[in-house]
Amino acid sequence: REKVSKLSLVDLAGSERFSKTGASGDRLKEGSNINKSLTTLGMVISALADIAAGKKGKGAFVPYRDSTLTWLLKDNLGGNSKTVMIATISPADDNFEETLSTLRYADRAKRIINNAVINEDANAKVIRELREEVDKLRSQLGTPGPGGNGGNVGPGHGANAEGYVDITKLRDQLAQSESLINELSATWEQKLKKTEEVHKERHKFLEEMGISIKSTGIQVDASKFYLINLNADPALNEMLVYYLKDFTRVGRSTADNQDIQLNGAGVQPEH
């Protein structure tokens, strides 16, 4: 089984205090955009922390779209992922406010709870479980019971009152599981080919009855006598064709061997 995951490494820029940096021009504009993104990220983290704490419902709005940064980090913050945040601080007194802000930031972030699970296709999951069942059945078949290689094997899934399972039953279960695996593992091309074969068999069967399927609908053999159904709904009108044989049985569907089966008031078991 192939597993695929994505690893994201993000280096967040620190907040810019213009009174300390003395930035101007493009540098000032860049710092302003950084502060805006970090503020939006703080709002997203606070919203996710409130949802995890139960203060807001699971469907509460989280402003991921308010900045490019939070939109890119959407899966890492509140998605199906495991996230680790490393907060770096400075011991200098001059950076006290930045250090306190960073610690508060990290404290809110650690309150977010993500339950990461393996993304697995439902079809692949069924195939995997069936293969595990097949391996289990094969191991049971390979374990002889008290009668040697006779009709029973040791205790296991589906054991009878004596604690042993019939080999024939195990083989039937194994054959069914292997058949399901083959069906589910088939490619779209194989499924399409099988569908085309079914259509060909259906057309062949109808042609033997004298009915040919054309692109415009059903065409019947004009040299044979037949009955067609009439319905008040035009979409259901002339949808059934009954070819008449030398001796045609007409009656209720509950009767045996009726060529034409009808249901309704006044319909006898056999006419």
PDB file of N, CA, C and O in Angstrom, residues 194-267:
ATOM      1  N   LYS A 194     -15.878  -5.144 -20.012  1.00  0.00           N
ATOM      2  CA  LYS A 194     -16.879  -6.076 -19.489  1.00  0.00           C
ATOM      3  C   LYS A 194     -18.290  -5.564 -19.765  1.00  0.00           C
ATOM      4  O   LYS A 194     -19.189  -6.333 -20.122  1.00  0.00           O
ATOM      5  N   THR A 195     -18.485  -4.249 -19.626  1.00  0.00           N
ATOM      6  CA  THR A 195     -19.803  -3.662 -19.902  1.00  0.00           C
ATOM      7  C   THR A 195     -20.180  -3.834 -21.367  1.00  0.00           C
ATOM      8  O   THR A 195     -21.327  -4.146 -21.693  1.00  0.00           O
ATOM      9  N   GLU A 196     -19.207  -3.636 -22.251  1.00  0.00           N
ATOM     10  CA  GLU A 196     -19.468  -3.819 -23.687  1.00  0.00           C
ATOM     11  C   GLU A 196     -19.830  -5.268 -23.995  1.00  0.00           C
ATOM     12  O   GLU A 196     -20.705  -5.540 -24.823  1.00  0.00           O
ATOM     13  N   GLU A 197     -19.182  -6.209 -23.322  1.00  0.00           N
ATOM     14  CA  GLU A 197     -19.509  -7.628 -23.525  1.00  0.00           C
ATOM     15  C   GLU A 197     -20.932  -7.935 -23.068  1.00  0.00           C
ATOM     16  O   GLU A 197     -21.652  -8.688 -23.723  1.00  0.00           O
ATOM     17  N   VAL A 198     -21.334  -7.339 -21.958  1.00  0.00           N
ATOM     18  CA  VAL A 198     -22.708  -7.539 -21.465  1.00  0.00           C
ATOM     19  C   VAL A 198     -23.714  -6.985 -22.457  1.00  0.00           C
ATOM     20  O   VAL A 198     -24.747  -7.604 -22.727  1.00  0.00           O
ATOM     21  N   HIS A 199     -23.422  -5.794 -23.028  1.00  0.00           N
ATOM     22  CA  HIS A 199     -24.317  -5.195 -24.021  1.00  0.00           C
ATOM     23  C   HIS A 199     -24.423  -6.088 -25.260  1.00  0.00           C
ATOM     24  O   HIS A 199     -25.516  -6.255 -25.819  1.00  0.00           O
ATOM     25  N   LYS A 200     -23.304  -6.652 -25.690  1.00  0.00           N
ATOM     26  CA  LYS A 200     -23.328  -7.533 -26.865  1.00  0.00           C
ATOM     27  C   LYS A 200     -24.171  -8.775 -26.603  1.00  0.00           C
ATOM     28  O   LYS A 200     -24.953  -9.206 -27.460  1.00  0.00           O
ATOM     29  N   GLU A 201     -24.027  -9.367 -25.412  1.00  0.00           N
ATOM     30  CA  GLU A 201     -24.822 -10.539 -25.065  1.00  0.00           C
ATOM     31  C   GLU A 201     -26.307 -10.194 -25.018  1.00  0.00           C
ATOM     32  O   GLU A 201     -27.151 -10.977 -25.455  1.00  0.00           O
ATOM     33  N   ARG A 202     -26.619  -9.010 -24.500  1.00  0.00           N
ATOM     34  CA  ARG A 202     -28.023  -8.576 -24.425  1.00  0.00           C
ATOM     35  C   ARG A 202     -28.607  -8.388 -25.821  1.00  0.00           C
ATOM     36  O   ARG A 202     -29.724  -8.828 -26.106  1.00  0.00           O
ATOM     37  N   HIS A 203     -27.855  -7.730 -26.693  1.00  0.00           N
ATOM     38  CA  HIS A 203     -28.323  -7.529 -28.067  1.00  0.00           C
ATOM     39  C   HIS A 203     -28.510  -8.868 -28.786  1.00  0.00           C
ATOM     40  O   HIS A 203     -29.491  -9.052 -29.514  1.00  0.00           O
ATOM     41  N   LYS A 204     -27.583  -9.784 -28.551  1.00  0.00           N
ATOM     42  CA  LYS A 204     -27.682 -11.103 -29.181  1.00  0.00           C
ATOM     43  C   LYS A 204     -28.927 -11.850 -28.715  1.00  0.00           C
ATOM     44  O   LYS A 204     -29.647 -12.462 -29.511  1.00  0.00           O
ATOM     45  N   PHE A 205     -29.203 -11.767 -27.408  1.00  0.00           N
ATOM     46  CA  PHE A 205     -30.379 -12.434 -26.855  1.00  0.00           C
ATOM     47  C   PHE A 205     -31.669 -11.839 -27.431  1.00  0.00           C
ATOM     48  O   PHE A 205     -32.615 -12.560 -27.792  1.00  0.00           O
ATOM     49  N   LEU A 206     -31.705 -10.497 -27.540  1.00  0.00           N
ATOM     50  CA  LEU A 206     -32.904  -9.846 -28.082  1.00  0.00           C
ATOM     51  C   LEU A 206     -33.081 -10.153 -29.567  1.00  0.00           C
ATOM     52  O   LEU A 206     -34.211 -10.318 -30.048  1.00  0.00           O
ATOM     53  N   GLU A 207     -31.959 -10.231 -30.297  1.00  0.00           N
ATOM     54  CA  GLU A 207     -32.056 -10.551 -31.726  1.00  0.00           C
ATOM     55  C   GLU A 207     -32.576 -11.968 -31.931  1.00  0.00           C
ATOM     56  O   GLU A 207     -33.295 -12.241 -32.894  1.00  0.00           O
ATOM     57  N   GLU A 208     -32.220 -12.891 -31.027  1.00  0.00           N
ATOM     58  CA  GLU A 208     -32.757 -14.251 -31.112  1.00  0.00           C
ATOM     59  C   GLU A 208     -34.265 -14.266 -30.894  1.00  0.00           C
ATOM     60  O   GLU A 208     -34.974 -15.131 -31.409  1.00  0.00           O
ATOM     61  N   MET A 209     -34.749 -13.279 -30.120  1.00  0.00           N
ATOM     62  CA  MET A 209     -36.194 -13.161 -29.898  1.00  0.00           C
ATOM     63  C   MET A 209     -36.873 -12.409 -31.032  1.00  0.00           C
ATOM     64  O   MET A 209     -38.103 -12.287 -31.054  1.00  0.00           O
ATOM     65  N   GLY A 210     -36.062 -11.850 -31.937  1.00  0.00           N
ATOM     66  CA  GLY A 210     -36.622 -11.089 -33.048  1.00  0.00           C
ATOM     67  C   GLY A 210     -36.654  -9.604 -32.799  1.00  0.00           C
ATOM     68  O   GLY A 210     -37.285  -8.861 -33.546  1.00  0.00           O
ATOM     69  N   ILE A 211     -36.011  -9.161 -31.748  1.00  0.00           N
ATOM     70  CA  ILE A 211     -35.981  -7.740 -31.405  1.00  0.00           C
ATOM     71  C   ILE A 211     -34.574  -7.222 -31.647  1.00  0.00           C
ATOM     72  O   ILE A 211     -33.599  -7.783 -31.161  1.00  0.00           O
ATOM     73  N   SER A 212     -34.445  -6.164 -32.410  1.00  0.00           N
ATOM     74  CA  SER A 212     -33.136  -5.565 -32.670  1.00  0.00           C
ATOM     75  C   SER A 212     -33.089  -4.175 -32.058  1.00  0.00           C
ATOM     76  O   SER A 212     -34.049  -3.405 -32.140  1.00  0.00           O
ATOM     77  N   ILE A 213     -31.971  -3.854 -31.407  1.00  0.00           N
ATOM     78  CA  ILE A 213     -31.790  -2.554 -30.771  1.00  0.00           C
ATOM     79  C   ILE A 213     -31.057  -1.635 -31.734  1.00  0.00           C
ATOM     80  O   ILE A 213     -29.936  -1.907 -32.147  1.00  0.00           O
ATOM     81  N   LYS A 214     -31.716  -0.556 -32.094  1.00  0.00           N
ATOM     82  CA  LYS A 214     -31.112   0.449 -32.970  1.00  0.00           C
ATOM     83  C   LYS A 214     -30.933   1.737 -32.187  1.00  0.00           C
ATOM     84  O   LYS A 214     -31.412   1.881 -31.065  1.00  0.00           O
ATOM     85  N   SER A 215     -30.235   2.679 -32.792  1.00  0.00           N
ATOM     86  CA  SER A 215     -30.018   3.960 -32.130  1.00  0.00           C
ATOM     87  C   SER A 215     -31.314   4.716 -31.913  1.00  0.00           C
ATOM     88  O   SER A 215     -31.427   5.546 -31.021  1.00  0.00           O
ATOM     89  N   THR A 216     -32.331   4.419 -32.734  1.00  0.00           N
ATOM     90  CA  THR A 216     -33.620   5.112 -32.620  1.00  0.00           C
ATOM     91  C   THR A 216     -34.566   4.400 -31.658  1.00  0.00           C
ATOM     92  O   THR A 216     -35.652   4.883 -31.402  1.00  0.00           O
ATOM     93  N   GLY A 217     -34.203   3.239 -31.127  1.00  0.00           N
ATOM     94  CA  GLY A 217     -35.066   2.523 -30.196  1.00  0.00           C
ATOM     95  C   GLY A 217     -35.159   1.053 -30.553  1.00  0.00           C
ATOM     96  O   GLY A 217     -34.257   0.483 -31.159  1.00  0.00           O
ATOM     97  N   ILE A 218     -36.285   0.406 -30.174  1.00  0.00           N
ATOM     98  CA  ILE A 218     -36.488  -1.022 -30.410  1.00  0.00           C
ATOM     99  C   ILE A 218     -37.186  -1.226 -31.753  1.00  0.00           C
ATOM    100  O   ILE A 218     -38.184  -0.580 -32.052  1.00  0.00           O
ATOM    101  N   GLN A 219     -36.660  -2.138 -32.553  1.00  0.00           N
ATOM    102  CA  GLN A 219     -37.302  -2.524 -33.803  1.00  0.00           C
ATOM    103  C   GLN A 219     -37.670  -4.001 -33.727  1.00  0.00           C
ATOM    104  O   GLN A 219     -36.880  -4.820 -33.261  1.00  0.00           O
ATOM    105  N   VAL A 220     -38.877  -4.327 -34.145  1.00  0.00           N
ATOM    106  CA  VAL A 220     -39.367  -5.702 -34.051  1.00  0.00           C
ATOM    107  C   VAL A 220     -39.384  -6.338 -35.442  1.00  0.00           C
ATOM    108  O   VAL A 220     -39.342  -5.659 -36.464  1.00  0.00           O
ATOM    109  N   ASP A 221     -39.468  -7.672 -35.442  1.00  0.00           N
ATOM    110  CA  ASP A 221     -39.522  -8.429 -36.687  1.00  0.00           C
ATOM    111  C   ASP A 221     -40.948  -8.376 -37.226  1.00  0.00           C
ATOM    112  O   ASP A 221     -41.891  -8.890 -36.614  1.00  0.00           O
ATOM    113  N   ALA A 222     -41.129  -7.736 -38.381  1.00  0.00           N
ATOM    114  CA  ALA A 222     -42.474  -7.556 -38.941  1.00  0.00           C
ATOM    115  C   ALA A 222     -43.102  -8.863 -39.389  1.00  0.00           C
ATOM    116  O   ALA A 222     -44.321  -8.947 -39.569  1.00  0.00           O
ATOM    117  N   SER A 223     -42.318  -9.927 -39.570  1.00  0.00           N
ATOM    118  CA  SER A 223     -42.859 -11.205 -40.030  1.00  0.00           C
ATOM    119  C   SER A 223     -43.482 -12.028 -38.900  1.00  0.00           C
ATOM    120  O   SER A 223     -44.046 -13.078 -39.139  1.00  0.00           O
ATOM    121  N   LYS A 224     -43.377 -11.532 -37.654  1.00  0.00           N
ATOM    122  CA  LYS A 224     -43.932 -12.253 -36.495  1.00  0.00           C
ATOM    123  C   LYS A 224     -45.076 -11.461 -35.877  1.00  0.00           C
ATOM    124  O   LYS A 224     -45.157 -10.242 -36.025  1.00  0.00           O
ATOM    125  N   PHE A 225     -45.966 -12.200 -35.203  1.00  0.00           N
ATOM    126  CA  PHE A 225     -47.072 -11.567 -34.505  1.00  0.00           C
ATOM    127  C   PHE A 225     -46.622 -11.209 -33.088  1.00  0.00           C
ATOM    128  O   PHE A 225     -45.957 -12.002 -32.414  1.00  0.00           O
ATOM    129  N   TYR A 226     -47.038 -10.046 -32.661  1.00  0.00           N
ATOM    130  CA  TYR A 226     -46.589  -9.604 -31.340  1.00  0.00           C
ATOM    131  C   TYR A 226     -47.607  -8.640 -30.745  1.00  0.00           C
ATOM    132  O   TYR A 226     -48.495  -8.106 -31.429  1.00  0.00           O
ATOM    133  N   LEU A 227     -47.493  -8.426 -29.450  1.00  0.00           N
ATOM    134  CA  LEU A 227     -48.298  -7.455 -28.707  1.00  0.00           C
ATOM    135  C   LEU A 227     -47.362  -6.438 -28.086  1.00  0.00           C
ATOM    136  O   LEU A 227     -46.258  -6.778 -27.662  1.00  0.00           O
ATOM    137  N   ILE A 228     -47.797  -5.183 -28.024  1.00  0.00           N
ATOM    138  CA  ILE A 228     -47.021  -4.147 -27.351  1.00  0.00           C
ATOM    139  C   ILE A 228     -47.900  -3.496 -26.297  1.00  0.00           C
ATOM    140  O   ILE A 228     -49.136  -3.520 -26.388  1.00  0.00           O
ATOM    141  N   ASN A 229     -47.282  -2.948 -25.276  1.00  0.00           N
ATOM    142  CA  ASN A 229     -48.055  -2.343 -24.181  1.00  0.00           C
ATOM    143  C   ASN A 229     -48.458  -0.918 -24.531  1.00  0.00           C
ATOM    144  O   ASN A 229     -47.783  -0.210 -25.287  1.00  0.00           O
ATOM    145  N   LEU A 230     -49.570  -0.494 -23.968  1.00  0.00           N
ATOM    146  CA  LEU A 230     -50.045   0.876 -24.095  1.00  0.00           C
ATOM    147  C   LEU A 230     -50.131   1.473 -22.688  1.00  0.00           C
ATOM    148  O   LEU A 230     -50.576   0.812 -21.753  1.00  0.00           O
ATOM    149  N   ASN A 231     -49.695   2.722 -22.555  1.00  0.00           N
ATOM    150  CA  ASN A 231     -49.664   3.351 -21.244  1.00  0.00           C
ATOM    151  C   ASN A 231     -50.098   4.797 -21.376  1.00  0.00           C
ATOM    152  O   ASN A 231     -49.857   5.440 -22.406  1.00  0.00           O
ATOM    153  N   ALA A 232     -50.749   5.290 -20.313  1.00  0.00           N
ATOM    154  CA  ALA A 232     -51.188   6.688 -20.329  1.00  0.00           C
ATOM    155  C   ALA A 232     -49.996   7.644 -20.365  1.00  0.00           C
ATOM    156  O   ALA A 232     -50.101   8.755 -20.880  1.00  0.00           O
ATOM    157  N   ASP A 233     -48.880   7.197 -19.843  1.00  0.00           N
ATOM    158  CA  ASP A 233     -47.656   8.004 -19.873  1.00  0.00           C
ATOM    159  C   ASP A 233     -46.937   7.736 -21.196  1.00  0.00           C
ATOM    160  O   ASP A 233     -46.501   6.618 -21.446  1.00  0.00           O
ATOM    161  N   PRO A 234     -46.777   8.729 -22.051  1.00  0.00           N
ATOM    162  CA  PRO A 234     -46.110   8.498 -23.348  1.00  0.00           C
ATOM    163  C   PRO A 234     -44.696   7.947 -23.206  1.00  0.00           C
ATOM    164  O   PRO A 234     -44.225   7.218 -24.075  1.00  0.00           O
ATOM    165  N   ALA A 235     -44.035   8.275 -22.098  1.00  0.00           N
ATOM    166  CA  ALA A 235     -42.674   7.789 -21.918  1.00  0.00           C
ATOM    167  C   ALA A 235     -42.634   6.287 -21.678  1.00  0.00           C
ATOM    168  O   ALA A 235     -41.620   5.638 -21.929  1.00  0.00           O
ATOM    169  N   LEU A 236     -43.737   5.717 -21.185  1.00  0.00           N
ATOM    170  CA  LEU A 236     -43.805   4.278 -20.912  1.00  0.00           C
ATOM    171  C   LEU A 236     -44.591   3.527 -21.980  1.00  0.00           C
ATOM    172  O   LEU A 236     -44.774   2.315 -21.875  1.00  0.00           O
ATOM    173  N   ASN A 237     -45.060   4.235 -22.981  1.00  0.00           N
ATOM    174  CA  ASN A 237     -45.871   3.613 -24.031  1.00  0.00           C
ATOM    175  C   ASN A 237     -44.979   2.841 -25.007  1.00  0.00           C
ATOM    176  O   ASN A 237     -43.905   3.310 -25.389  1.00  0.00           O
ATOM    177  N   GLU A 238     -45.440   1.636 -25.426  1.00  0.00           N
ATOM    178  CA  GLU A 238     -44.736   0.792 -26.390  1.00  0.00           C
ATOM    179  C   GLU A 238     -43.308   0.471 -25.933  1.00  0.00           C
ATOM    180  O   GLU A 238     -42.365   0.449 -26.710  1.00  0.00           O
ATOM    181  N   MET A 239     -43.171   0.174 -24.647  1.00  0.00           N
ATOM    182  CA  MET A 239     -41.868  -0.182 -24.098  1.00  0.00           C
ATOM    183  C   MET A 239     -41.698  -1.689 -23.964  1.00  0.00           C
ATOM    184  O   MET A 239     -40.569  -2.173 -23.844  1.00  0.00           O
ATOM    185  N   LEU A 240     -42.802  -2.454 -23.970  1.00  0.00           N
ATOM    186  CA  LEU A 240     -42.746  -3.908 -23.825  1.00  0.00           C
ATOM    187  C   LEU A 240     -43.248  -4.578 -25.100  1.00  0.00           C
ATOM    188  O   LEU A 240     -44.247  -4.157 -25.677  1.00  0.00           O
ATOM    189  N   VAL A 241     -42.548  -5.607 -25.530  1.00  0.00           N
ATOM    190  CA  VAL A 241     -42.929  -6.354 -26.733  1.00  0.00           C
ATOM    191  C   VAL A 241     -43.114  -7.821 -26.351  1.00  0.00           C
ATOM    192  O   VAL A 241     -42.217  -8.420 -25.745  1.00  0.00           O
ATOM    193  N   TYR A 242     -44.290  -8.382 -26.672  1.00  0.00           N
ATOM    194  CA  TYR A 242     -44.571  -9.794 -26.400  1.00  0.00           C
ATOM    195  C   TYR A 242     -44.780 -10.506 -27.736  1.00  0.00           C
ATOM    196  O   TYR A 242     -45.753 -10.233 -28.447  1.00  0.00           O
ATOM    197  N   TYR A 243     -43.863 -11.407 -28.081  1.00  0.00           N
ATOM    198  CA  TYR A 243     -44.028 -12.184 -29.306  1.00  0.00           C
ATOM    199  C   TYR A 243     -44.977 -13.349 -29.035  1.00  0.00           C
ATOM    200  O   TYR A 243     -44.887 -14.010 -27.997  1.00  0.00           O
ATOM    201  N   LEU A 244     -45.897 -13.562 -29.964  1.00  0.00           N
ATOM    202  CA  LEU A 244     -46.885 -14.638 -29.830  1.00  0.00           C
ATOM    203  C   LEU A 244     -46.356 -15.909 -30.475  1.00  0.00           C
ATOM    204  O   LEU A 244     -45.910 -15.912 -31.620  1.00  0.00           O
ATOM    205  N   LYS A 245     -46.401 -16.982 -29.714  1.00  0.00           N
ATOM    206  CA  LYS A 245     -45.991 -18.295 -30.211  1.00  0.00           C
ATOM    207  C   LYS A 245     -47.230 -19.055 -30.664  1.00  0.00           C
ATOM    208  O   LYS A 245     -48.352 -18.541 -30.634  1.00  0.00           O
ATOM    209  N   ASP A 246     -47.048 -20.292 -31.087  1.00  0.00           N
ATOM    210  CA  ASP A 246     -48.197 -21.113 -31.486  1.00  0.00           C
ATOM    211  C   ASP A 246     -49.167 -21.278 -30.325  1.00  0.00           C
ATOM    212  O   ASP A 246     -50.390 -21.335 -30.516  1.00  0.00           O
ATOM    213  N   PHE A 247     -48.633 -21.365 -29.121  1.00  0.00           N
ATOM    214  CA  PHE A 247     -49.469 -21.435 -27.927  1.00  0.00           C
ATOM    215  C   PHE A 247     -48.840 -20.528 -26.879  1.00  0.00           C
ATOM    216  O   PHE A 247     -47.752 -20.806 -26.372  1.00  0.00           O
ATOM    217  N   THR A 248     -49.485 -19.402 -26.585  1.00  0.00           N
ATOM    218  CA  THR A 248     -48.948 -18.410 -25.661  1.00  0.00           C
ATOM    219  C   THR A 248     -49.784 -18.371 -24.401  1.00  0.00           C
ATOM    220  O   THR A 248     -51.015 -18.205 -24.472  1.00  0.00           O
ATOM    221  N   ARG A 249     -49.147 -18.515 -23.247  1.00  0.00           N
ATOM    222  CA  ARG A 249     -49.834 -18.470 -21.958  1.00  0.00           C
ATOM    223  C   ARG A 249     -49.864 -17.028 -21.451  1.00  0.00           C
ATOM    224  O   ARG A 249     -48.839 -16.342 -21.451  1.00  0.00           O
ATOM    225  N   VAL A 250     -51.048 -16.603 -21.028  1.00  0.00           N
ATOM    226  CA  VAL A 250     -51.230 -15.260 -20.484  1.00  0.00           C
ATOM    227  C   VAL A 250     -51.894 -15.387 -19.123  1.00  0.00           C
ATOM    228  O   VAL A 250     -52.911 -16.077 -18.984  1.00  0.00           O
ATOM    229  N   GLY A 251     -51.321 -14.752 -18.101  1.00  0.00           N
ATOM    230  CA  GLY A 251     -51.904 -14.820 -16.768  1.00  0.00           C
ATOM    231  C   GLY A 251     -51.129 -13.970 -15.778  1.00  0.00           C
ATOM    232  O   GLY A 251     -50.266 -13.159 -16.151  1.00  0.00           O
ATOM    233  N   ARG A 252     -51.460 -14.185 -14.505  1.00  0.00           N
ATOM    234  CA  ARG A 252     -50.810 -13.419 -13.437  1.00  0.00           C
ATOM    235  C   ARG A 252     -49.355 -13.863 -13.262  1.00  0.00           C
ATOM    236  O   ARG A 252     -48.996 -14.988 -13.590  1.00  0.00           O
ATOM    237  N   SER A 253     -48.559 -12.955 -12.690  1.00  0.00           N
ATOM    238  CA  SER A 253     -47.153 -13.275 -12.462  1.00  0.00           C
ATOM    239  C   SER A 253     -46.985 -14.329 -11.374  1.00  0.00           C
ATOM    240  O   SER A 253     -45.949 -14.991 -11.299  1.00  0.00           O
ATOM    241  N   THR A 254     -48.041 -14.503 -10.537  1.00  0.00           N
ATOM    242  CA  THR A 254     -47.947 -15.500  -9.467  1.00  0.00           C
ATOM    243  C   THR A 254     -48.141 -16.921  -9.999  1.00  0.00           C
ATOM    244  O   THR A 254     -47.775 -17.877  -9.317  1.00  0.00           O
ATOM    245  N   ALA A 255     -48.724 -17.049 -11.199  1.00  0.00           N
ATOM    246  CA  ALA A 255     -48.916 -18.377 -11.783  1.00  0.00           C
ATOM    247  C   ALA A 255     -47.620 -18.861 -12.424  1.00  0.00           C
ATOM    248  O   ALA A 255     -46.722 -18.073 -12.733  1.00  0.00           O
ATOM    249  N   ASP A 256     -47.538 -20.175 -12.654  1.00  0.00           N
ATOM    250  CA  ASP A 256     -46.325 -20.769 -13.213  1.00  0.00           C
ATOM    251  C   ASP A 256     -46.362 -20.770 -14.735  1.00  0.00           C
ATOM    252  O   ASP A 256     -47.417 -20.945 -15.355  1.00  0.00           O
ATOM    253  N   ASN A 257     -45.172 -20.569 -15.330  1.00  0.00           N
ATOM    254  CA  ASN A 257     -44.956 -20.742 -16.776  1.00  0.00           C
ATOM    255  C   ASN A 257     -45.880 -19.858 -17.625  1.00  0.00           C
ATOM    256  O   ASN A 257     -46.468 -20.314 -18.607  1.00  0.00           O
ATOM    257  N   GLN A 258     -46.022 -18.595 -17.238  1.00  0.00           N
ATOM    258  CA  GLN A 258     -46.817 -17.661 -18.035  1.00  0.00           C
ATOM    259  C   GLN A 258     -45.886 -16.882 -18.960  1.00  0.00           C
ATOM    260  O   GLN A 258     -44.950 -16.220 -18.507  1.00  0.00           O
ATOM    261  N   ASP A 259     -46.137 -16.982 -20.265  1.00  0.00           N
ATOM    262  CA  ASP A 259     -45.296 -16.263 -21.220  1.00  0.00           C
ATOM    263  C   ASP A 259     -45.481 -14.753 -21.105  1.00  0.00           C
ATOM    264  O   ASP A 259     -44.523 -13.983 -21.207  1.00  0.00           O
ATOM    265  N   ILE A 260     -46.725 -14.339 -20.919  1.00  0.00           N
ATOM    266  CA  ILE A 260     -47.041 -12.927 -20.733  1.00  0.00           C
ATOM    267  C   ILE A 260     -47.637 -12.778 -19.344  1.00  0.00           C
ATOM    268  O   ILE A 260     -48.717 -13.319 -19.065  1.00  0.00           O
ATOM    269  N   GLN A 261     -46.956 -12.070 -18.463  1.00  0.00           N
ATOM    270  CA  GLN A 261     -47.387 -11.913 -17.082  1.00  0.00           C
ATOM    271  C   GLN A 261     -48.025 -10.544 -16.890  1.00  0.00           C
ATOM    272  O   GLN A 261     -47.438  -9.514 -17.239  1.00  0.00           O
ATOM    273  N   LEU A 262     -49.256 -10.548 -16.363  1.00  0.00           N
ATOM    274  CA  LEU A 262     -50.017  -9.322 -16.155  1.00  0.00           C
ATOM    275  C   LEU A 262     -50.484  -9.255 -14.706  1.00  0.00           C
ATOM    276  O   LEU A 262     -50.702 -10.276 -14.060  1.00  0.00           O
ATOM    277  N   ASN A 263     -50.660  -8.048 -14.229  1.00  0.00           N
ATOM    278  CA  ASN A 263     -51.210  -7.825 -12.890  1.00  0.00           C
ATOM    279  C   ASN A 263     -52.258  -6.740 -12.978  1.00  0.00           C
ATOM    280  O   ASN A 263     -52.142  -5.799 -13.759  1.00  0.00           O
ATOM    281  N   GLY A 264     -53.316  -6.873 -12.166  1.00  0.00           N
ATOM    282  CA  GLY A 264     -54.371  -5.881 -12.168  1.00  0.00           C
ATOM    283  C   GLY A 264     -55.721  -6.512 -11.926  1.00  0.00           C
ATOM    284  O   GLY A 264     -55.858  -7.744 -11.817  1.00  0.00           O
ATOM    285  N   ALA A 265     -56.725  -5.650 -11.828  1.00  0.00           N
ATOM    286  CA  ALA A 265     -58.085  -6.134 -11.579  1.00  0.00           C
ATOM    287  C   ALA A 265     -58.585  -6.939 -12.770  1.00  0.00           C
ATOM    288  O   ALA A 265     -58.419  -6.542 -13.928  1.00  0.00           O
ATOM    289  N   GLY A 266     -59.209  -8.062 -12.478  1.00  0.00           N
ATOM    290  CA  GLY A 266     -59.808  -8.907 -13.530  1.00  0.00           C
ATOM    291  C   GLY A 266     -58.833  -9.839 -14.211  1.00  0.00           C
ATOM    292  O   GLY A 266     -59.240 -10.615 -15.081  1.00  0.00           O
ATOM    293  N   VAL A 267     -57.533  -9.785 -13.866  1.00  0.00           N
ATOM    294  CA  VAL A 267     -56.566 -10.690 -14.480  1.00  0.00           C
ATOM    295  C   VAL A 267     -56.595 -12.023 -13.744  1.00  0.00           C
ATOM    296  O   VAL A 267     -56.395 -12.063 -12.530  1.00  0.00           O
TER     297      VAL A 267
END
